[in-house]
Amino acid sequence: MVLGTTRRGFLTGGAAAATAGLLLPESAGAATQSVLHTDVAVVGAGLAGLTAARRLVAHGHRVVVLEARDRVGGRTLNHSIGGGHVAEAGGEFVGPTQDRIVALANSVGVGTFRAYDTGNNVYLYPPQPRTTYSDTSPLGTAPPDAFITHDIAALVTLIDQMAAQVPVDKPWTASSAEDWDRQTLETFVRAHSSQPDRVLGLLAPFLQALVGAEARDLSLLFVLTYVAAAGDRNNVGTIERLFNVRGGAQQSRLRGGSQLISLRMAHALGHRLHLATPVRRIVQDARGVTVHSDRVVVHARRVIVAVPPALAQRIDYAPLLPTARDQLLQRMPMGALMKVEAVYPKPFWRAAGLTGQFLTVGGPVGYSFDNSPPDGSVGVLAGFVGGEQNIEWGHRSHAERRKAVLAQYVRLFQDKRFGNPIGYFDEDWARAEWTHGGPTAVMGPGTLYRFGHALRTPVGRIHWAGTETSDYWQGYMDGAVRSGERAADEILRGH
C-alpha cells in the first residue's frame, strides 16, 4: 500500500511512515524483478548510504539505493508522540567536533538545539542513598562518588593519555596496539583501580548506553580507538567529550528529530531509492557488479555497502570476500540496546531543579535523559536499557517493561507523577530485523589489531560505509556521515 502525505507533514518530519510509503518502488509486490543499470549501487538508506548517494548524484553519477526496511534512516527513527511532536527512538545527539552531521543537517534545513541540562542529575549506587549532583564540576557527567572519585579521575587521565597514542585511521599501528588488543576493558580496570568492582559497576550504565555492551566484552584497543575518535583533526579525542552532555557528544539535538535528515535526503533522491528491497547477493567481475535483491537486479560499475557489519556479513558475495574482511565481519557483533520513553503533559522535573538525567547501577534503565521537544510543551523522559539489562528485559512483555521502567523512574526521582505518563513506547534495536543491535558494532580482544586493516579497504568494486568504518566518531551519526562521504570520494577519485 502506498500512503499519501502532505508537503507540510513531510517537511516537519511528523509523517515519517507516510513519507517512507511514498518511496516504495513501483514494482512492490510484483512477481518479476526489474533490471536496472546505473553507475553506483548503494546498499542501505541510513545516514551513511544516503550521504554517499547524495554526494555521487551531486557529481553527476547515476545512483540506485536499495534499502531492506520500508523506511529510511537506519538507526535513526522518529516516533510521533502527538501534537506534531516526535521523540527519537534511535540516535539523536550531536556535539562539539561532530561537524559533518551538523553541516549535513544545515544543508537540508534541519537545525539544532541544546539538550536540556539545567539543574542536577540523580545518582544511585545501591546500597548507598540516592544523591544529586551538577555536571558543572570537573567530573562532568560522572557522579562524585566518594568511594572511587580518585580511581575514576586517574583512569580517565590514563585512558586519555593512551588514546592520544592511537592513530584514528589506523589504530592497529599504535606502538602498543598488540598488547592493548590482548586485554579487555575489564582486565585493564582491575589492574589500575583500588576498587575495581565498584568502578566497573559505575562504568556499566555508561557502557550499556554508549555501545550496548559490558566492559568484559570490549577490547582495550577498541575502547581507546573509540575515545581517540571523539574529536577531529584539530582536537584530540577524550573520554570526557565522549561521555559528557555539557561540552560533549550529548550536548545538542536536532529539530524535528534526527530521522528528518534522512527523510529529506530521500525525498531529493526520489525514484533512485527503493524501499523494502533487501539485498541478498553481490557478484563482481572485471566489468562491474551485479546486485541481487528481492525486488530488483542492479548492474553497476561499483557498489557501496552501507549497512551494519552483522548485516553485511549476511550478504552472499561472489567471489568470496578476502579472508581478513570476512573474519572481521564475523568478529563485529552489534551491541544490545533498547530505548524506553515515557511521555508526560509537561517536563515537571525541571521545576524541581532536575535535568531528567539519572545514573544508576542496576536496571532496567541505567541512564536517563530529558528527551522533550525544544519548546518543552510536552515532557519526555528517555532511558537506555543496554548490554546485560537488554538481554534481561528484551524478551519480556511490553507491559512488564513499562511497569519496571516507570517504577524505576518513580524511585530514582522520588516523584509519583513519573508513574502516570500519558504515553510510553520502547524500541529494542537488538530485535530489529534489519539492524540486529545497537547503537554500534563492538570488538573483543584480537580483532582490531589482526583484522582492522580490512575495515575500510575496498574489495575490488565493493566499497564499505557505515558508522563503524569511520575514522572519527565511529558509532555516532557523525561517523555515519563521514563514512558515506569517504566511500563516495573513493569512487569519485577512481579508486
Coordinates of C-alpha atoms in Angstrom, one line a residue:
M1 CA 0.0 0.0 0.0
V2 CA 1.2 3.5 -0.9
L3 CA 0.4 6.1 1.7
G4 CA -0.2 9.7 1.0
T5 CA 1.1 12.7 3.0
T6 CA 1.0 16.5 2.9
R7 CA 4.1 18.6 2.0
R8 CA 3.9 20.2 5.4
G9 CA 3.8 16.8 7.1
F10 CA 6.8 15.7 5.2
L11 CA 8.9 18.8 5.9
T12 CA 8.2 18.7 9.6
G13 CA 9.0 15.0 9.9
G14 CA 5.7 14.2 11.6
A15 CA 4.7 11.8 8.9
A16 CA 7.8 9.6 8.6
A17 CA 5.8 6.4 8.0
A18 CA 3.8 8.0 5.2
T19 CA 6.9 9.5 3.7
A20 CA 8.5 6.1 3.6
G21 CA 5.5 4.7 1.9
L22 CA 5.8 7.3 -0.9
L23 CA 9.2 5.9 -1.7
L24 CA 8.3 2.3 -2.1
P25 CA 9.3 1.1 -5.6
E26 CA 6.6 0.8 -8.2
S27 CA 7.4 -2.8 -8.5
A28 CA 6.4 -3.5 -4.9
G29 CA 4.6 -6.8 -4.8
A30 CA 5.4 -7.6 -8.4
A31 CA 6.1 -11.2 -9.2
T32 CA 9.0 -10.4 -11.6
Q33 CA 12.2 -8.5 -10.8
S34 CA 13.1 -5.3 -12.5
V35 CA 16.6 -4.9 -14.0
L36 CA 18.3 -1.6 -13.6
H37 CA 21.5 -0.2 -14.9
T38 CA 23.4 2.5 -13.1
D39 CA 26.9 3.8 -12.2
V40 CA 26.8 3.1 -8.4
A41 CA 24.5 0.9 -6.4
V42 CA 24.2 1.8 -2.7
V43 CA 23.1 -0.8 -0.2
G44 CA 21.4 0.8 2.8
A45 CA 19.5 4.0 3.2
G46 CA 20.7 5.1 6.6
L47 CA 22.8 8.3 7.0
A48 CA 25.8 6.6 5.5
G49 CA 24.2 5.3 2.4
L50 CA 22.1 8.4 1.7
T51 CA 25.1 10.7 2.3
A52 CA 27.1 8.7 -0.2
A53 CA 24.3 8.6 -2.8
R54 CA 23.6 12.4 -2.4
R55 CA 27.3 13.2 -2.9
L56 CA 27.6 11.0 -6.0
V57 CA 24.4 12.4 -7.6
A58 CA 25.8 15.9 -7.0
H59 CA 28.8 14.9 -9.1
G60 CA 26.7 13.7 -12.0
H61 CA 26.7 9.9 -11.2
R62 CA 23.7 7.7 -11.7
V63 CA 22.8 6.0 -8.4
V64 CA 20.4 3.4 -7.2
V65 CA 19.8 3.0 -3.5
L66 CA 18.4 -0.3 -2.1
E67 CA 17.0 -0.4 1.4
A68 CA 15.7 -3.5 3.2
R69 CA 13.4 -1.6 5.5
D70 CA 10.2 0.1 4.5
R71 CA 11.7 3.4 5.7
V72 CA 14.9 5.4 5.6
G73 CA 17.1 6.5 8.4
G74 CA 18.8 3.3 9.6
R75 CA 19.5 3.5 13.3
T76 CA 17.7 6.9 13.5
L77 CA 13.9 6.8 13.9
N78 CA 11.3 9.4 14.7
H79 CA 8.4 8.3 16.9
S80 CA 5.3 10.5 16.9
I81 CA 4.1 11.5 20.3
G82 CA 1.2 13.6 19.1
G83 CA 0.6 17.3 18.7
G84 CA 3.1 17.5 15.8
H85 CA 6.0 16.4 18.1
V86 CA 8.4 13.5 17.7
A87 CA 10.8 11.7 20.1
E88 CA 13.8 9.9 18.7
A89 CA 13.7 6.1 19.2
G90 CA 17.3 5.8 17.9
G91 CA 20.4 8.0 17.5
E92 CA 19.8 11.7 18.2
F93 CA 22.7 13.6 19.9
V94 CA 25.3 15.8 18.3
G95 CA 28.2 17.7 19.9
P96 CA 31.5 19.5 19.5
T97 CA 33.7 18.4 16.6
Q98 CA 30.8 16.5 15.0
D99 CA 30.8 19.0 12.2
R100 CA 29.9 16.6 9.3
I101 CA 26.4 15.7 10.7
V102 CA 25.8 19.3 11.6
A103 CA 26.8 20.5 8.1
L104 CA 24.6 17.9 6.5
A105 CA 21.6 18.8 8.7
N106 CA 22.1 22.5 7.9
S107 CA 22.2 21.7 4.2
V108 CA 18.8 20.1 4.3
G109 CA 17.3 22.7 6.6
V110 CA 17.4 20.9 9.9
G111 CA 18.7 23.0 12.9
T112 CA 20.0 22.0 16.3
F113 CA 19.1 23.0 19.9
R114 CA 20.7 22.4 23.2
A115 CA 19.7 19.2 25.1
Y116 CA 18.1 20.2 28.4
D117 CA 20.9 20.2 31.0
T118 CA 19.8 22.8 33.7
G119 CA 19.8 21.6 37.3
N120 CA 21.0 18.5 39.0
N121 CA 21.5 14.9 37.9
V122 CA 20.4 11.9 40.1
Y123 CA 22.9 9.2 41.2
L124 CA 22.1 5.9 42.9
Y125 CA 24.6 3.1 43.6
P126 CA 22.8 0.7 46.0
P127 CA 23.0 0.3 48.9
Q128 CA 24.3 3.9 49.3
P129 CA 21.5 6.5 49.4
R130 CA 20.4 8.5 46.4
T131 CA 22.2 11.7 45.7
T132 CA 22.0 14.6 43.3
Y133 CA 24.9 16.4 41.6
S134 CA 25.7 19.0 39.0
D135 CA 27.6 18.2 35.8
T136 CA 29.4 21.5 36.0
S137 CA 32.2 20.0 38.2
P138 CA 35.5 18.8 36.8
L139 CA 34.0 15.3 36.7
G140 CA 31.3 16.4 34.2
T141 CA 28.6 13.7 33.7
A142 CA 30.4 11.3 36.0
P143 CA 29.0 11.4 39.5
P144 CA 31.1 12.5 42.5
D145 CA 31.2 9.0 44.1
A146 CA 33.4 9.5 47.2
F147 CA 34.4 5.8 47.3
I148 CA 36.1 5.9 43.8
T149 CA 36.5 9.5 42.8
H150 CA 40.3 9.2 42.8
D151 CA 40.2 6.0 40.9
I152 CA 37.8 7.5 38.2
A153 CA 39.9 10.6 37.8
A154 CA 43.1 8.6 37.5
L155 CA 41.6 6.1 35.0
V156 CA 40.2 8.9 32.8
T157 CA 43.6 10.6 32.7
L158 CA 45.4 7.4 31.9
I159 CA 42.9 6.4 29.2
D160 CA 43.1 9.9 27.6
Q161 CA 46.9 9.6 27.5
M162 CA 46.8 6.2 25.9
A163 CA 44.1 7.1 23.4
A164 CA 46.2 10.1 22.3
Q165 CA 48.8 7.5 21.0
V166 CA 46.2 5.8 18.8
P167 CA 46.1 6.9 15.1
V168 CA 42.4 7.1 14.4
D169 CA 42.7 6.0 10.8
K170 CA 45.0 3.0 11.6
P171 CA 44.7 2.1 15.3
W172 CA 46.3 -1.3 14.7
T173 CA 49.6 0.5 14.0
A174 CA 49.9 2.1 17.5
S175 CA 53.1 1.0 19.2
S176 CA 51.2 -0.8 22.0
A177 CA 48.3 -2.0 19.8
E178 CA 49.0 -5.7 20.0
D179 CA 49.3 -5.6 23.8
W180 CA 46.2 -3.5 24.2
D181 CA 44.2 -5.7 22.0
R182 CA 45.0 -8.7 24.2
Q183 CA 43.2 -7.1 27.1
T184 CA 39.5 -6.3 27.8
L185 CA 38.5 -3.1 29.4
E186 CA 37.6 -5.1 32.5
T187 CA 41.0 -6.6 32.9
F188 CA 42.6 -3.1 32.4
V189 CA 40.3 -1.6 35.1
R190 CA 41.1 -4.4 37.5
A191 CA 44.8 -3.8 37.0
H192 CA 44.6 0.0 37.5
S193 CA 42.0 0.5 40.3
S194 CA 42.0 0.1 44.0
Q195 CA 38.3 -0.8 44.0
P196 CA 37.7 -2.4 40.6
D197 CA 34.3 -3.9 41.3
R198 CA 32.8 -0.6 42.2
V199 CA 34.5 1.2 39.3
L200 CA 33.2 -1.5 36.9
G201 CA 29.8 -1.1 38.4
L202 CA 29.8 2.6 37.7
L203 CA 31.1 2.0 34.2
A204 CA 28.4 -0.4 33.4
P205 CA 25.5 2.0 32.8
F206 CA 27.8 4.3 30.7
L207 CA 28.9 1.4 28.5
Q208 CA 25.5 -0.1 28.2
A209 CA 24.2 3.3 26.9
L210 CA 27.3 4.1 24.8
V211 CA 27.9 0.8 23.0
G212 CA 25.3 -1.7 24.3
A213 CA 27.9 -3.9 25.9
E214 CA 29.9 -4.7 29.1
A215 CA 33.5 -4.0 30.0
R216 CA 34.4 -7.6 29.7
D217 CA 33.1 -7.7 26.1
L218 CA 35.4 -4.9 24.8
S219 CA 39.0 -5.0 23.7
L220 CA 41.0 -2.3 25.3
L221 CA 42.3 -1.2 21.9
F222 CA 38.7 -0.9 20.7
V223 CA 37.9 1.3 23.7
L224 CA 41.0 3.5 23.2
T225 CA 40.2 3.9 19.5
Y226 CA 36.6 4.9 20.4
V227 CA 37.9 7.5 22.7
A228 CA 40.5 8.7 20.1
A229 CA 37.7 9.1 17.6
A230 CA 35.8 11.5 19.8
G231 CA 37.4 14.5 18.2
D232 CA 38.6 15.7 14.8
R233 CA 41.9 16.6 13.1
N234 CA 42.3 19.6 15.2
N235 CA 41.1 18.2 18.5
V236 CA 42.4 15.1 20.3
G237 CA 39.6 12.7 21.3
T238 CA 38.9 12.4 25.0
I239 CA 36.7 10.3 27.2
E240 CA 35.2 13.4 28.6
R241 CA 33.9 14.6 25.2
L242 CA 32.6 11.1 24.6
F243 CA 30.6 10.8 27.8
N244 CA 29.6 14.4 28.7
V245 CA 26.4 16.3 27.9
R246 CA 27.8 19.8 28.6
G247 CA 30.6 20.2 26.1
G248 CA 30.3 16.6 25.0
A249 CA 28.7 14.3 22.4
Q250 CA 25.3 14.6 24.0
Q251 CA 25.2 18.4 24.0
S252 CA 22.7 19.1 21.3
R253 CA 19.7 17.6 19.4
L254 CA 18.1 18.1 16.0
R255 CA 14.9 20.0 15.4
G256 CA 12.2 17.8 14.0
G257 CA 14.1 14.6 15.1
S258 CA 17.3 13.1 13.7
Q259 CA 15.5 10.9 11.1
L260 CA 14.3 14.1 9.4
I261 CA 17.7 14.5 7.8
S262 CA 17.4 11.1 6.1
L263 CA 13.8 11.8 5.1
R264 CA 14.8 15.0 3.3
M265 CA 17.7 13.3 1.6
A266 CA 15.5 10.5 0.5
H267 CA 12.9 12.9 -0.9
A268 CA 15.6 14.6 -3.1
L269 CA 16.8 11.2 -4.4
G270 CA 13.2 10.3 -5.4
H271 CA 13.0 7.4 -7.9
R272 CA 16.6 6.4 -7.2
L273 CA 15.5 4.9 -3.9
H274 CA 13.9 1.5 -3.5
L275 CA 12.5 0.5 -0.1
A276 CA 11.5 -2.9 1.2
T277 CA 14.3 -4.3 -1.1
P278 CA 16.7 -6.5 0.8
V279 CA 20.0 -7.2 -1.0
R280 CA 20.9 -10.9 -0.9
R281 CA 23.9 -11.3 -3.3
I282 CA 26.6 -9.2 -4.8
V283 CA 28.6 -10.5 -7.8
Q284 CA 31.5 -8.7 -9.2
D285 CA 33.8 -9.2 -12.2
A286 CA 36.2 -7.1 -14.3
R287 CA 33.3 -5.3 -15.9
G288 CA 31.2 -4.3 -12.9
V289 CA 28.9 -5.6 -10.2
T290 CA 25.5 -7.2 -10.1
V291 CA 23.5 -6.6 -7.0
H292 CA 20.6 -9.1 -6.5
S293 CA 17.8 -8.0 -4.2
D294 CA 14.2 -9.2 -3.6
R295 CA 12.7 -6.7 -6.0
V296 CA 15.4 -5.6 -8.5
V297 CA 18.6 -6.7 -10.1
V298 CA 21.0 -3.8 -10.4
H299 CA 24.0 -3.7 -12.8
A300 CA 26.5 -1.1 -11.8
R301 CA 30.2 -0.1 -12.1
R302 CA 30.6 -0.1 -8.3
V303 CA 28.7 -0.7 -5.1
I304 CA 28.8 0.8 -1.7
V305 CA 27.7 -1.5 1.2
A306 CA 26.5 0.9 3.9
V307 CA 24.8 -1.4 6.4
P308 CA 25.9 -2.7 9.9
P309 CA 28.6 -5.4 9.9
A310 CA 26.1 -8.0 11.1
L311 CA 24.0 -7.4 8.0
A312 CA 26.9 -7.0 5.6
Q313 CA 28.1 -10.5 6.6
R314 CA 24.7 -12.0 5.7
I315 CA 25.1 -10.9 2.0
D316 CA 26.4 -13.6 -0.3
Y317 CA 29.5 -12.4 -2.2
A318 CA 30.9 -13.8 -5.4
P319 CA 33.8 -14.2 -5.5
L320 CA 34.1 -14.7 -1.7
L321 CA 35.4 -11.8 0.3
P322 CA 39.1 -11.9 1.3
T323 CA 39.7 -13.8 4.5
A324 CA 40.6 -10.8 6.5
R325 CA 37.4 -8.9 5.6
D326 CA 35.2 -12.0 6.2
Q327 CA 36.8 -12.7 9.5
L328 CA 36.5 -9.1 10.6
L329 CA 32.7 -9.2 9.8
Q330 CA 32.3 -12.4 11.8
R331 CA 34.0 -10.7 14.8
M332 CA 32.0 -7.4 14.9
P333 CA 28.8 -8.2 16.8
M334 CA 26.3 -5.5 17.4
G335 CA 25.7 -4.2 20.9
A336 CA 22.4 -4.8 22.5
L337 CA 20.4 -1.6 23.2
M338 CA 16.8 -0.5 23.8
K339 CA 15.4 3.0 24.3
V340 CA 12.4 3.4 26.5
E341 CA 10.5 6.6 26.6
A342 CA 7.7 7.9 28.8
V343 CA 5.6 10.9 27.8
Y344 CA 4.1 13.4 30.3
P345 CA 1.9 16.5 29.9
K346 CA 4.9 18.7 31.0
P347 CA 8.6 18.2 31.9
F348 CA 7.7 18.8 35.5
W349 CA 11.1 17.6 36.8
R350 CA 12.6 20.9 35.5
A351 CA 10.6 22.9 38.1
A352 CA 12.1 20.6 40.8
G353 CA 15.6 21.6 39.6
L354 CA 16.4 18.3 37.9
T355 CA 17.8 17.7 34.4
G356 CA 16.0 14.5 33.9
Q357 CA 19.3 12.6 33.9
F358 CA 19.9 9.8 36.3
L359 CA 22.7 7.3 36.5
T360 CA 22.2 4.1 38.5
V361 CA 23.8 0.7 39.0
G362 CA 21.1 -1.9 38.2
G363 CA 18.3 -1.9 35.8
P364 CA 16.4 -2.0 33.7
V365 CA 17.4 1.6 32.9
G366 CA 21.0 2.6 33.6
Y367 CA 20.9 6.2 32.3
S368 CA 18.1 8.5 31.5
F369 CA 17.7 12.0 29.9
D370 CA 15.2 14.7 29.1
N371 CA 14.0 14.0 25.5
S372 CA 11.3 16.6 25.5
P373 CA 10.7 18.7 22.3
P374 CA 12.5 22.0 22.1
D375 CA 9.6 24.1 23.3
G376 CA 9.1 22.0 26.4
S377 CA 5.4 21.8 25.8
V378 CA 5.5 18.1 26.4
G379 CA 7.7 16.1 28.8
V380 CA 9.6 13.1 27.5
L381 CA 11.9 11.1 29.7
A382 CA 14.0 8.6 27.8
G383 CA 16.3 5.8 29.1
F384 CA 18.8 3.3 27.8
V385 CA 18.4 -0.4 28.5
G386 CA 21.7 -1.9 27.2
G387 CA 24.1 -4.8 27.5
E388 CA 23.1 -7.3 30.2
Q389 CA 20.0 -5.3 31.0
N390 CA 18.8 -5.6 27.4
I391 CA 19.3 -9.3 27.5
E392 CA 17.3 -9.5 30.7
W393 CA 14.5 -7.2 29.7
G394 CA 14.3 -7.6 25.9
H395 CA 12.5 -10.9 25.9
R396 CA 9.9 -9.7 28.5
S397 CA 6.5 -8.3 27.5
H398 CA 5.9 -4.7 26.7
A399 CA 3.7 -4.4 29.8
E400 CA 6.4 -5.9 32.1
R401 CA 9.0 -3.4 30.8
R402 CA 6.7 -0.5 31.1
K403 CA 5.8 -1.3 34.7
A404 CA 9.5 -1.8 35.7
V405 CA 10.7 1.3 33.9
L406 CA 8.1 3.6 35.4
A407 CA 8.6 2.1 38.9
Q408 CA 12.3 2.9 38.4
Y409 CA 11.6 6.5 37.3
V410 CA 9.4 7.0 40.5
R411 CA 12.1 5.5 42.7
L412 CA 15.0 7.5 41.2
F413 CA 13.3 10.8 41.0
Q414 CA 11.2 10.3 44.2
D415 CA 8.0 11.6 42.5
K416 CA 4.9 9.5 41.9
R417 CA 4.0 11.5 38.9
F418 CA 6.5 9.6 36.9
G419 CA 4.3 6.5 37.3
N420 CA 1.4 8.0 35.3
P421 CA 2.6 9.0 31.8
I422 CA 0.2 9.9 29.0
G423 CA 2.3 7.7 26.7
Y424 CA 5.0 5.1 26.7
F425 CA 7.0 3.3 24.0
D426 CA 10.2 1.4 23.6
E427 CA 12.4 0.4 20.7
D428 CA 14.6 -2.7 21.0
W429 CA 17.2 -2.4 18.4
A430 CA 18.6 -5.9 19.2
R431 CA 15.3 -7.3 17.9
A432 CA 15.0 -5.0 14.8
E433 CA 15.2 -7.3 11.8
W434 CA 17.4 -5.1 9.7
T435 CA 19.7 -3.9 12.5
H436 CA 20.2 -6.8 15.0
G437 CA 21.5 -4.5 17.7
G438 CA 22.8 -1.0 18.5
P439 CA 24.0 1.5 18.7
T440 CA 27.1 0.2 17.1
A441 CA 29.2 -2.9 16.4
V442 CA 31.8 -3.8 19.1
M443 CA 35.1 -5.6 19.0
G444 CA 36.5 -8.0 21.6
P445 CA 40.2 -8.9 22.0
G446 CA 42.2 -10.0 19.0
T447 CA 40.0 -8.3 16.3
L448 CA 41.1 -4.8 15.7
Y449 CA 44.9 -5.5 15.7
R450 CA 44.6 -8.6 13.4
F451 CA 41.8 -7.6 11.0
G452 CA 41.3 -3.8 11.4
H453 CA 43.2 -3.1 8.2
A454 CA 40.2 -4.6 6.3
L455 CA 37.7 -2.2 7.9
R456 CA 37.6 0.4 5.1
T457 CA 39.7 -1.2 2.4
P458 CA 37.6 -1.7 -0.8
V459 CA 37.3 -5.2 -2.1
G460 CA 37.5 -4.8 -5.9
R461 CA 34.5 -2.8 -6.8
I462 CA 32.9 -3.0 -3.4
H463 CA 33.3 -0.1 -1.1
W464 CA 32.4 0.0 2.6
A465 CA 30.5 2.6 4.6
G466 CA 28.6 2.8 7.9
T467 CA 29.5 4.4 11.1
E468 CA 31.7 1.6 12.2
T469 CA 34.0 2.3 9.3
S470 CA 34.6 6.0 10.1
D471 CA 37.8 7.3 11.5
Y472 CA 36.2 10.0 13.7
W473 CA 33.1 9.5 15.7
Q474 CA 32.5 5.8 14.9
G475 CA 29.3 4.6 16.4
Y476 CA 27.7 8.1 16.0
M477 CA 25.6 9.8 13.4
D478 CA 28.6 12.0 12.6
G479 CA 30.7 8.8 11.9
A480 CA 28.0 7.6 9.5
V481 CA 28.0 10.8 7.5
R482 CA 31.8 10.8 7.4
S483 CA 31.9 7.2 6.2
G484 CA 29.4 8.0 3.4
E485 CA 31.4 10.9 2.3
R486 CA 34.6 8.9 2.3
A487 CA 33.1 6.0 0.3
A488 CA 31.7 8.3 -2.3
D489 CA 35.0 10.1 -2.6
E490 CA 36.8 6.8 -3.2
I491 CA 34.6 6.3 -6.2
L492 CA 34.9 9.9 -7.4
R493 CA 38.7 9.6 -7.2
G494 CA 38.5 6.4 -9.3
H495 CA 39.8 4.1 -6.5

